[in-house]
Coordinates of C-alpha atoms and ligand atoms in Angstrom, one line a residue:
M95 CA 2.4 -21.7 11.1
T96 CA 2.7 -20.9 14.7
L97 CA 1.0 -18.0 15.6
P98 CA 3.2 -14.6 16.7
A99 CA 3.1 -13.8 20.4
P100 CA 1.2 -10.9 21.2
K101 CA 4.1 -9.0 21.9
L102 CA 6.2 -5.6 20.8
L103 CA 9.4 -5.8 18.9
I104 CA 12.0 -3.1 20.6
G105 CA 15.5 -3.1 21.0
G106 CA 15.7 -6.7 19.2
T107 CA 13.4 -8.4 21.8
F108 CA 10.0 -9.4 21.8
Q109 CA 8.3 -7.9 24.8
D110 CA 4.8 -7.4 26.2
A111 CA 3.2 -4.1 25.9
Q112 CA 4.3 -1.7 29.2
G113 CA 0.3 -1.7 29.8
G114 CA -0.1 -5.4 29.6
D115 CA -3.3 -5.1 27.7
R116 CA -3.9 -7.2 24.3
I117 CA -6.0 -6.7 21.3
P118 CA -8.4 -9.8 19.8
V119 CA -7.4 -10.6 16.0
L120 CA -10.5 -12.0 14.4
D121 CA -10.4 -14.2 11.0
P122 CA -12.5 -12.2 8.6
S123 CA -13.4 -15.7 6.9
T124 CA -15.4 -17.0 10.1
G125 CA -15.5 -13.8 12.1
E126 CA -14.0 -15.8 15.0
P127 CA -10.9 -14.4 17.2
F128 CA -7.9 -16.6 16.4
A129 CA -5.2 -14.4 17.9
E130 CA -4.2 -11.7 19.9
L131 CA -1.9 -8.7 19.6
A132 CA 0.2 -6.5 22.5
R133 CA -1.8 -3.3 22.5
G134 CA 1.3 -0.6 22.6
R135 CA 0.5 2.9 23.6
S136 CA 2.7 6.0 23.9
I137 CA 5.3 4.9 26.5
D138 CA 6.0 1.8 24.4
V139 CA 6.3 4.1 21.2
E140 CA 8.6 6.2 23.6
M141 CA 10.9 3.1 24.1
A142 CA 10.7 1.7 20.2
V143 CA 12.0 5.3 19.2
A144 CA 14.4 5.6 21.9
S145 CA 15.8 2.1 20.4
A146 CA 16.0 3.2 17.2
H147 CA 18.0 6.1 18.1
K148 CA 20.3 3.9 19.9
A149 CA 20.9 1.6 16.9
R150 CA 21.5 4.6 14.7
E151 CA 24.3 5.7 16.8
G152 CA 25.8 2.2 17.0
A153 CA 26.9 -0.3 14.6
W154 CA 24.2 0.3 12.0
G155 CA 25.2 4.2 11.8
R156 CA 28.4 3.0 11.1
M157 CA 27.8 -0.1 8.6
S158 CA 28.7 0.4 5.2
A159 CA 25.6 0.6 2.4
M160 CA 27.2 -2.7 1.1
E161 CA 26.7 -4.7 4.5
R162 CA 23.4 -3.0 4.8
G163 CA 22.6 -4.1 1.3
R164 CA 23.5 -7.9 2.3
I165 CA 21.5 -7.9 5.2
L166 CA 18.6 -6.8 3.0
S167 CA 19.2 -9.5 0.5
K168 CA 19.4 -11.8 3.0
L169 CA 15.9 -10.8 4.6
A170 CA 14.7 -11.3 1.2
G171 CA 15.8 -14.8 1.2
K172 CA 14.3 -16.0 4.5
I173 CA 10.9 -14.1 3.6
L174 CA 11.1 -16.6 0.3
E175 CA 11.6 -19.5 2.1
R176 CA 8.9 -18.8 4.5
A177 CA 6.5 -17.6 1.5
Q178 CA 3.8 -20.2 2.2
D179 CA 3.6 -19.8 5.7
L180 CA 3.4 -16.1 5.6
A181 CA 0.7 -16.2 2.9
I182 CA -1.2 -18.6 5.2
L183 CA -0.9 -16.2 7.9
E184 CA -1.8 -13.3 6.0
A185 CA -4.8 -14.9 4.8
R186 CA -6.2 -15.6 7.7
D187 CA -5.2 -12.3 9.2
V188 CA -6.5 -10.1 6.3
G189 CA -9.2 -12.5 4.4
K190 CA -6.9 -12.5 1.3
P191 CA -7.3 -15.5 -0.8
L192 CA -4.1 -17.6 -0.4
A193 CA -2.9 -17.3 -3.6
Q194 CA -3.0 -13.1 -3.5
A195 CA -1.4 -13.6 -0.1
R196 CA 1.3 -15.7 -1.7
A197 CA 1.8 -13.1 -4.3
D198 CA 2.4 -10.4 -1.4
A199 CA 4.8 -12.4 0.3
I200 CA 6.8 -12.8 -3.0
A201 CA 6.7 -8.9 -3.5
C202 CA 7.5 -8.4 -0.2
A203 CA 10.6 -10.6 -0.6
R204 CA 11.3 -8.7 -4.0
Y205 CA 11.4 -5.1 -2.2
F206 CA 14.1 -6.3 0.3
E207 CA 15.9 -7.9 -2.7
F208 CA 15.8 -4.7 -4.6
Y209 CA 16.5 -2.2 -2.0
G210 CA 19.2 -4.4 -0.8
G211 CA 20.8 -4.3 -4.5
A212 CA 20.1 -0.6 -4.5
A213 CA 21.7 0.2 -1.2
D214 CA 25.2 0.6 -2.3
K215 CA 24.2 2.2 -5.7
L216 CA 23.3 5.4 -4.6
H217 CA 25.5 8.1 -4.5
G218 CA 25.9 12.0 -5.0
D219 CA 27.1 14.2 -7.5
T220 CA 30.2 16.5 -8.1
I221 CA 29.5 20.2 -9.0
P222 CA 31.5 22.4 -10.9
Y223 CA 32.1 25.9 -8.6
Q224 CA 34.1 28.3 -8.4
A225 CA 37.6 28.4 -8.8
G226 CA 39.4 26.4 -6.0
Y227 CA 36.4 24.6 -4.8
Q228 CA 35.5 20.9 -4.9
V229 CA 31.6 20.5 -4.2
M230 CA 30.3 17.0 -3.6
T231 CA 26.5 15.9 -2.7
W232 CA 26.2 13.1 -0.3
W233 CA 22.9 11.0 0.6
E234 CA 22.2 10.6 4.2
P235 CA 19.4 9.0 6.1
H236 CA 17.0 10.9 7.8
G237 CA 18.1 9.1 11.2
V238 CA 14.9 7.6 12.5
T239 CA 11.7 6.9 10.2
A240 CA 8.1 6.3 11.3
H241 CA 6.2 3.4 8.8
I242 CA 2.3 3.5 9.9
V243 CA 0.6 0.9 7.8
P244 CA -3.0 0.1 6.6
W245 CA -4.3 -3.7 6.7
N246 CA -4.8 -4.3 3.4
Y247 CA -0.9 -4.8 2.1
P248 CA 0.6 -5.5 5.1
M249 CA 3.8 -7.3 3.7
Q250 CA 3.9 -5.2 0.6
I251 CA 3.7 -1.7 2.2
I252 CA 6.1 -2.7 5.0
G253 CA 8.5 -4.3 2.2
R254 CA 8.3 -1.0 0.3
S255 CA 8.7 1.4 2.7
V256 CA 10.7 -0.3 5.2
G257 CA 12.9 -1.9 2.6
A258 CA 13.9 1.5 1.3
A259 CA 14.4 3.3 4.6
L260 CA 16.7 0.6 5.9
A261 CA 18.7 0.8 2.6
M262 CA 19.4 4.3 3.1
G263 CA 20.5 3.5 6.6
N264 CA 17.5 4.8 8.7
A265 CA 16.5 2.8 11.8
C266 CA 12.3 2.3 11.8
V267 CA 9.7 2.3 14.0
V268 CA 6.6 0.5 12.3
K269 CA 2.8 0.6 13.1
P270 CA 1.0 -2.0 11.5
G271 CA -2.6 -2.1 11.0
E272 CA -4.6 -3.2 14.0
D273 CA -6.5 -5.5 11.7
A274 CA -3.5 -6.9 10.4
S275 CA -0.3 -7.2 12.1
L276 CA 0.7 -10.7 12.6
T277 CA 3.1 -11.0 9.2
A278 CA 4.8 -7.9 10.1
L279 CA 5.9 -9.5 13.6
V280 CA 7.0 -12.4 11.8
L281 CA 9.2 -9.9 9.2
G282 CA 10.7 -8.7 12.6
K283 CA 11.7 -11.7 13.4
L284 CA 13.3 -12.7 10.0
A285 CA 14.8 -9.3 9.8
L286 CA 16.4 -10.4 13.4
E287 CA 17.8 -13.6 11.8
A288 CA 19.2 -12.1 8.7
G289 CA 21.5 -10.2 10.7
L290 CA 19.8 -6.6 11.3
P291 CA 21.4 -5.4 14.5
E292 CA 19.0 -5.0 17.4
G293 CA 16.9 -1.7 17.6
V294 CA 17.1 -1.0 13.9
L295 CA 13.5 -2.4 13.1
N296 CA 11.0 -1.7 16.0
I297 CA 7.3 -2.9 15.9
V298 CA 4.7 -1.3 17.8
T299 CA 1.2 -2.8 17.1
G300 CA -1.9 -1.5 18.9
Y301 CA -4.7 1.2 17.5
G302 CA -4.5 4.3 15.6
E303 CA -5.4 6.8 18.0
E304 CA -3.3 5.1 20.9
A305 CA 0.3 3.8 19.2
G306 CA -0.2 5.4 15.9
A307 CA -0.8 9.2 16.9
A308 CA 1.8 8.8 19.7
L309 CA 4.4 7.8 16.6
A310 CA 3.2 10.5 14.3
R311 CA 3.6 13.2 17.0
H312 CA 6.9 12.1 18.7
P313 CA 9.8 14.7 18.2
G314 CA 12.2 11.9 18.0
I315 CA 10.8 10.8 14.6
H316 CA 12.7 12.6 11.7
H317 CA 10.5 11.2 8.4
I318 CA 6.6 9.5 8.4
S319 CA 5.9 7.3 5.7
F320 CA 1.9 6.9 6.1
T321 CA -0.4 4.6 4.2
G322 CA -3.9 4.8 4.7
S323 CA -7.3 6.7 4.5
V324 CA -7.3 10.5 3.5
A325 CA -9.2 11.5 6.8
V326 CA -6.1 10.0 9.1
G327 CA -3.6 11.2 6.4
Q328 CA -4.8 14.7 7.2
R329 CA -3.9 14.2 10.8
I330 CA -0.4 12.5 10.1
Q331 CA 0.4 15.8 7.9
E332 CA -0.6 17.9 10.7
A333 CA 1.7 16.2 13.1
A334 CA 4.6 16.3 10.9
A335 CA 4.0 19.9 10.5
R336 CA 4.3 20.5 14.1
N337 CA 7.9 18.5 14.0
I338 CA 8.6 20.2 10.8
V339 CA 9.3 16.8 9.2
P340 CA 8.9 15.3 5.8
V341 CA 6.0 12.8 5.3
T342 CA 5.1 10.6 2.5
L343 CA 1.2 10.1 2.1
E344 CA 0.0 7.0 0.2
L345 CA -3.9 7.4 0.3
G346 CA -6.7 6.1 -1.4
G347 CA -8.1 6.4 -5.0
K348 CA -10.8 6.1 -7.5
S349 CA -8.8 5.0 -10.4
P350 CA -10.5 4.9 -13.7
Q351 CA -9.8 2.7 -16.7
L352 CA -10.8 4.2 -19.9
V353 CA -12.0 1.6 -22.3
F354 CA -12.1 2.9 -25.9
A355 CA -14.2 1.4 -28.7
D356 CA -10.9 -0.2 -30.6
A357 CA -9.7 -1.7 -27.7
D358 CA -8.6 -5.3 -27.6
L359 CA -11.4 -6.6 -25.3
D360 CA -10.5 -10.0 -25.0
A361 CA -7.1 -8.6 -23.4
A362 CA -8.9 -6.1 -21.2
L363 CA -11.2 -8.3 -19.6
P364 CA -9.4 -10.3 -17.3
F365 CA -7.3 -7.1 -16.2
L366 CA -11.0 -5.3 -15.7
V367 CA -12.3 -7.5 -13.6
R368 CA -9.3 -8.7 -11.6
A369 CA -8.5 -4.8 -10.6
A370 CA -11.8 -4.4 -9.3
V371 CA -12.2 -7.6 -7.2
Q372 CA -8.6 -8.4 -6.2
N373 CA -8.2 -8.4 -2.4
A374 CA -11.9 -7.8 -2.1
G375 CA -11.4 -4.2 -3.8
Q376 CA -9.7 -3.3 -0.7
T377 CA -6.8 -2.0 -2.9
C378 CA -5.6 1.6 -3.0
S379 CA -5.1 1.3 -6.7
A380 CA -8.2 -0.7 -7.6
G381 CA -9.4 0.1 -11.0
S382 CA -12.9 0.8 -9.3
R383 CA -14.6 2.7 -12.2
I384 CA -14.5 2.0 -15.8
L385 CA -15.2 4.7 -18.4
I386 CA -16.6 2.8 -21.5
E387 CA -16.8 4.6 -24.9
R388 CA -20.4 4.7 -25.7
S389 CA -20.5 2.9 -29.0
V390 CA -19.4 -0.4 -27.1
F391 CA -21.0 0.2 -23.7
D392 CA -23.5 -2.5 -23.9
E393 CA -21.2 -4.9 -25.3
V394 CA -18.6 -4.2 -22.7
A395 CA -20.9 -4.1 -19.5
S396 CA -22.2 -7.3 -20.4
A397 CA -19.2 -9.1 -20.9
I398 CA -18.0 -7.8 -17.7
A399 CA -21.3 -8.7 -16.0
E400 CA -20.9 -12.4 -17.2
R401 CA -17.5 -12.3 -15.6
F402 CA -18.7 -10.8 -12.6
S403 CA -21.6 -13.0 -12.1
K404 CA -19.2 -16.1 -12.3
L405 CA -16.7 -14.9 -9.0
S406 CA -17.0 -16.9 -6.0
V407 CA -16.7 -15.7 -2.6
G408 CA -15.5 -17.7 0.1
P409 CA -12.8 -18.4 2.8
A410 CA -9.5 -17.0 2.1
L411 CA -7.5 -20.4 2.8
D412 CA -10.2 -22.2 -0.1
D413 CA -8.4 -19.7 -2.2
P414 CA -11.9 -18.1 -3.9
D415 CA -11.8 -15.6 -6.4
V416 CA -12.7 -13.1 -3.8
G417 CA -12.4 -13.5 0.1
P418 CA -14.2 -11.5 3.2
I419 CA -13.7 -7.8 3.7
V420 CA -11.4 -7.4 6.6
S421 CA -13.9 -6.5 9.4
A422 CA -17.4 -6.3 10.2
E423 CA -17.5 -2.3 10.5
Q424 CA -15.6 -2.4 6.7
K425 CA -18.3 -5.1 5.4
A426 CA -21.2 -2.7 6.8
R427 CA -19.3 0.3 5.0
V428 CA -19.5 -1.4 1.6
E429 CA -22.8 -2.8 2.2
G430 CA -23.9 1.1 2.4
F431 CA -22.2 2.0 -0.7
V432 CA -24.2 -1.2 -2.2
S433 CA -27.4 -0.1 -0.9
R434 CA -27.0 3.4 -1.5
G435 CA -26.0 2.7 -5.1
E436 CA -29.4 0.6 -5.6
T437 CA -31.6 3.2 -4.4
S438 CA -29.6 6.1 -6.6
G439 CA -31.2 4.9 -9.7
A440 CA -27.9 2.7 -10.9
A441 CA -28.9 -0.5 -12.3
L442 CA -27.3 -3.5 -10.5
L443 CA -25.9 -5.7 -13.7
A444 CA -24.2 -8.6 -11.7
R445 CA -23.0 -9.6 -8.4
G446 CA -21.0 -12.5 -7.1
K447 CA -21.8 -15.6 -5.5
I448 CA -21.4 -15.9 -1.6
L449 CA -20.4 -19.9 -1.8
D450 CA -23.1 -21.8 0.3
D451 CA -20.3 -23.4 2.8
A452 CA -18.8 -20.0 3.6
P453 CA -19.0 -19.6 7.3
K454 CA -22.1 -17.5 8.4
G455 CA -20.1 -15.3 10.9
G456 CA -17.6 -14.4 7.9
F457 CA -17.6 -10.6 6.6
Y458 CA -18.5 -11.6 3.0
V459 CA -19.7 -9.2 0.6
A460 CA -20.9 -10.3 -2.7
P461 CA -19.1 -8.5 -5.6
A462 CA -21.7 -5.6 -7.1
L463 CA -21.6 -4.4 -10.7
F464 CA -23.3 -1.1 -11.5
G465 CA -24.0 0.6 -15.1
P466 CA -24.7 2.9 -16.4
V467 CA -23.4 5.2 -13.2
D468 CA -23.9 9.1 -13.5
S469 CA -20.2 10.1 -13.3
K470 CA -21.3 12.9 -10.6
T471 CA -22.9 10.2 -8.1
E472 CA -21.2 8.7 -4.9
L473 CA -20.5 5.6 -6.8
A474 CA -18.6 7.1 -9.7
R475 CA -16.5 9.5 -7.1
E476 CA -16.0 7.9 -3.6
E477 CA -13.7 5.0 -2.8
V478 CA -15.8 2.0 -1.8
F479 CA -13.0 -0.3 -0.6
G480 CA -14.9 -3.2 -1.7
P481 CA -15.8 -5.4 -4.6
V482 CA -18.0 -3.0 -6.2
L483 CA -17.6 -1.7 -9.9
S484 CA -19.0 1.3 -11.5
L485 CA -19.5 1.4 -15.2
V486 CA -19.7 4.7 -16.8
P487 CA -20.2 6.1 -20.4
F488 CA -18.2 8.6 -22.4
T489 CA -18.3 10.1 -25.5
G490 CA -14.7 11.2 -27.1
E491 CA -11.6 11.8 -25.7
D492 CA -12.5 15.0 -24.0
E493 CA -15.4 13.7 -22.2
A494 CA -13.5 10.8 -20.9
V495 CA -10.6 13.0 -19.8
A496 CA -13.0 15.2 -18.0
I497 CA -14.7 12.3 -16.0
A498 CA -11.5 10.3 -15.3
N499 CA -10.3 13.7 -13.6
G500 CA -13.6 14.3 -12.1
T501 CA -12.5 13.1 -8.6
D502 CA -10.6 14.3 -5.7
Y503 CA -8.2 11.4 -6.0
G504 CA -5.3 10.8 -8.7
L505 CA -3.5 7.6 -8.0
V506 CA -3.7 5.1 -10.7
A507 CA -5.3 5.3 -14.3
G508 CA -5.6 2.5 -17.1
V509 CA -6.2 3.3 -21.2
W510 CA -7.2 0.6 -23.5
T511 CA -7.0 1.6 -27.1
R512 CA -5.2 0.2 -30.1
D513 CA -4.4 3.9 -31.3
G514 CA -0.8 4.4 -30.0
S515 CA -1.1 8.5 -30.2
R516 CA -4.5 8.4 -28.4
A517 CA -2.6 6.3 -25.7
L518 CA -0.2 8.9 -25.2
R519 CA -2.8 11.7 -25.3
M520 CA -4.5 10.0 -22.5
A521 CA -1.3 9.2 -20.4
K522 CA -0.6 12.9 -20.7
R523 CA -4.0 14.5 -19.7
V524 CA -5.4 11.8 -17.1
R525 CA -4.4 12.9 -13.6
A526 CA -2.7 10.2 -12.0
G527 CA 0.7 9.1 -10.4
Q528 CA 0.8 6.3 -12.9
V529 CA -0.9 5.6 -16.0
F530 CA -0.8 1.8 -17.8
V531 CA -1.6 1.3 -21.3
N532 CA -3.2 -2.2 -22.3
N533 CA -2.3 -3.4 -18.7
Y534 CA -3.3 -2.5 -15.5
G535 CA -0.8 -3.1 -12.3
A536 CA 1.1 -5.5 -14.2
G537 CA 4.0 -7.3 -12.6
G538 CA 3.3 -5.4 -9.1
G539 CA 5.3 -2.7 -9.6
V540 CA 8.1 -3.1 -7.3
E541 CA 10.6 -1.4 -9.5
L542 CA 7.9 1.3 -10.6
P543 CA 7.8 4.6 -8.8
F544 CA 4.0 4.9 -7.1
G545 CA 2.3 7.5 -5.6
G546 CA -0.5 10.0 -6.0
V547 CA -1.3 13.6 -6.6
G548 CA -4.4 15.3 -5.2
K549 CA -6.2 13.4 -2.4
S550 CA -4.3 10.5 -3.3
G551 CA -1.3 11.9 -1.5
H552 CA 2.1 13.1 -2.5
G553 CA 5.7 11.6 -2.3
R554 CA 6.8 8.6 -4.3
E555 CA 7.7 5.1 -3.0
K556 CA 8.6 2.1 -5.0
G557 CA 11.4 1.8 -7.5
F558 CA 14.9 3.3 -7.3
V559 CA 13.4 6.9 -6.8
G560 CA 11.7 5.6 -3.5
L561 CA 15.2 5.6 -1.8
Y562 CA 15.2 9.3 -2.4
G563 CA 12.4 10.1 0.0
F564 CA 13.8 8.0 2.7
G565 CA 17.3 10.4 2.6
T566 CA 18.5 13.9 2.6
L567 CA 20.9 15.5 0.5
K568 CA 24.5 17.0 2.4
T569 CA 26.0 19.6 0.1
V570 CA 29.8 19.8 0.7
A571 CA 32.0 22.8 -0.6
V572 CA 35.8 22.5 0.0
K573 CA 38.3 25.4 -0.7
Y574 CA 41.4 23.9 -1.6
E575 CA 43.1 27.2 -3.1
Ligands
NAD143 P1 -6.4 4.0 8.0 O1 -6.2 5.4 7.8 O2 -7.9 4.0 8.9 O3 -5.7 3.3 8.8 C1 -4.0 3.3 8.5 C2 -2.8 3.1 9.7 O4 -3.2 4.4 10.3 C3 -3.4 2.0 10.7 O5 -2.1 1.7 10.8 C4 -4.3 3.0 11.6 O6 -4.0 2.2 13.0 C5 -3.4 4.2 11.8 N1 -4.0 5.2 12.4 C6 -5.3 5.4 12.4 N2 -5.7 6.8 12.9 C7 -4.5 7.1 13.5 C8 -4.2 8.5 14.2 N3 -4.9 9.0 14.5 N4 -2.9 8.8 14.2 C9 -2.2 8.0 13.4 N5 -2.3 6.6 13.0 C10 -3.3 6.4 12.7 O7 -6.5 3.2 6.7 P2 -7.0 1.7 6.6 O8 -8.1 1.8 6.7 O9 -6.3 1.0 7.4 O10 -6.8 1.5 5.3 C11 -7.6 1.9 3.9 C12 -7.0 3.0 3.2 O11 -5.6 3.2 2.9 C13 -7.8 3.2 2.0 O12 -8.3 4.7 1.7 C14 -6.7 2.9 1.0 O13 -7.0 3.5 -0.4 C15 -5.4 3.4 1.5 N6 -4.2 2.8 1.0 C16 -3.5 3.6 0.3 C17 -2.4 2.8 -0.6 C18 -1.7 3.5 -1.4 O14 -0.4 3.1 -1.4 N7 -1.5 4.8 -1.9 C19 -2.3 1.3 -0.1 C20 -2.9 0.9 0.8 C21 -4.3 1.4 1.2

């Protein structure tokens, strides 16, 4: 596919950043530059926000929900038509194995399809009130919404937040991650082709401290959807507080999978491994620690180790089990966790294999499996954001819950047991925004409300409920007698 030009999408036009500077884009599979991005700064953000306001005051603000939905559905179709091209671009940009990148493109289309279909299904209430009154509630868009997106799942995250925001009738300004902005620019072009009016979707590429910070603090922004790290999420919430605007924070995780002795291990194993290494472990909801009932610890650990040692690591376009890490900086960070893990005394049970012909300059890390890991150590508590899995033994439900809830995070949890009552007890007691029983992250979850508790963030995206965050409820009380 032809690479998108290093431009910003503002007011329906692809244009250079005002400063004229560019950011090189590296291919994580080779470490070599292969594209460029425009380096947007606050002046570009200013223009993007102004164009979004203008779009809200124009045809977009007057358009019926049904028409908005049709445009989003059309966009979904265009994304599906271009799914393979988008997947190749994402694979090169993020280092994501091709099949995973393709699944992301399809999920992105599904978000626009889902929210396109939902746009005209959202309605308010009529409320019984005093005699002579008619009271009703209306859902209205916030106005102009900001979407600050990380590099790990650009297409999916744009689909879930921009899809819902547009369905509600907002105009958007998107700041994609500086390490992965290329597919965002293609999505912007496809949105225009699908008939989205000019200025409704603006995309400002650039660095977080420049374009991202300027967007977060802009007084013309009425809602911020942020997905990324805890440290930046704290800054975003501070910026939102200054302007008194709502913010959705989708942050990190250290999601546990609880494996009880009565679990169907054959069914569990593929999920346990995939949830840890998908996208090279750079997944907010990665099942990055597995809590295993002590009586079956050795059996489960050796079954996982066998699968781990067979994982192939190589260039994204070759579609290996595990691709490279997104950048040299992230690679060094992940390797730091592995070497500190080794010196902490946790046994390194298995490592995947970097293919011999993988380019030497690529940012590869062989997946690492540690266990048993002390539940109080860094490996068991901190988000690595790489293909590193920790196995932690437990005895009984109480200890399982104490360990599962023993981090600052609470995004997703998995429970593996054949005992239905225990599954429900665990689902109730585990602190997480989503709990999967005898599966994990199945089906991508476009329809399933998603978000965290604790330092995993607040607010919910995905599913029908994801629409509500992008709207505000107006109560209208009419006295007719
Ligand atoms: P990051 O926080 O470094 O960056 C996220 C976005 O914020 C990028 O677009 C970046 O340019 C921008 N940014 C950086 N500094 C900024 C600032 N000062 N002001 C405004 N914007 C700024 O995160 P990342 O490294 O790109 O992504 C990895 C993190 O994202 C992990 O912690 C992961 O768990 C989390 N994540 C969470 C979810 C979820 O849904 N819960 C999904 C994906 C990723």
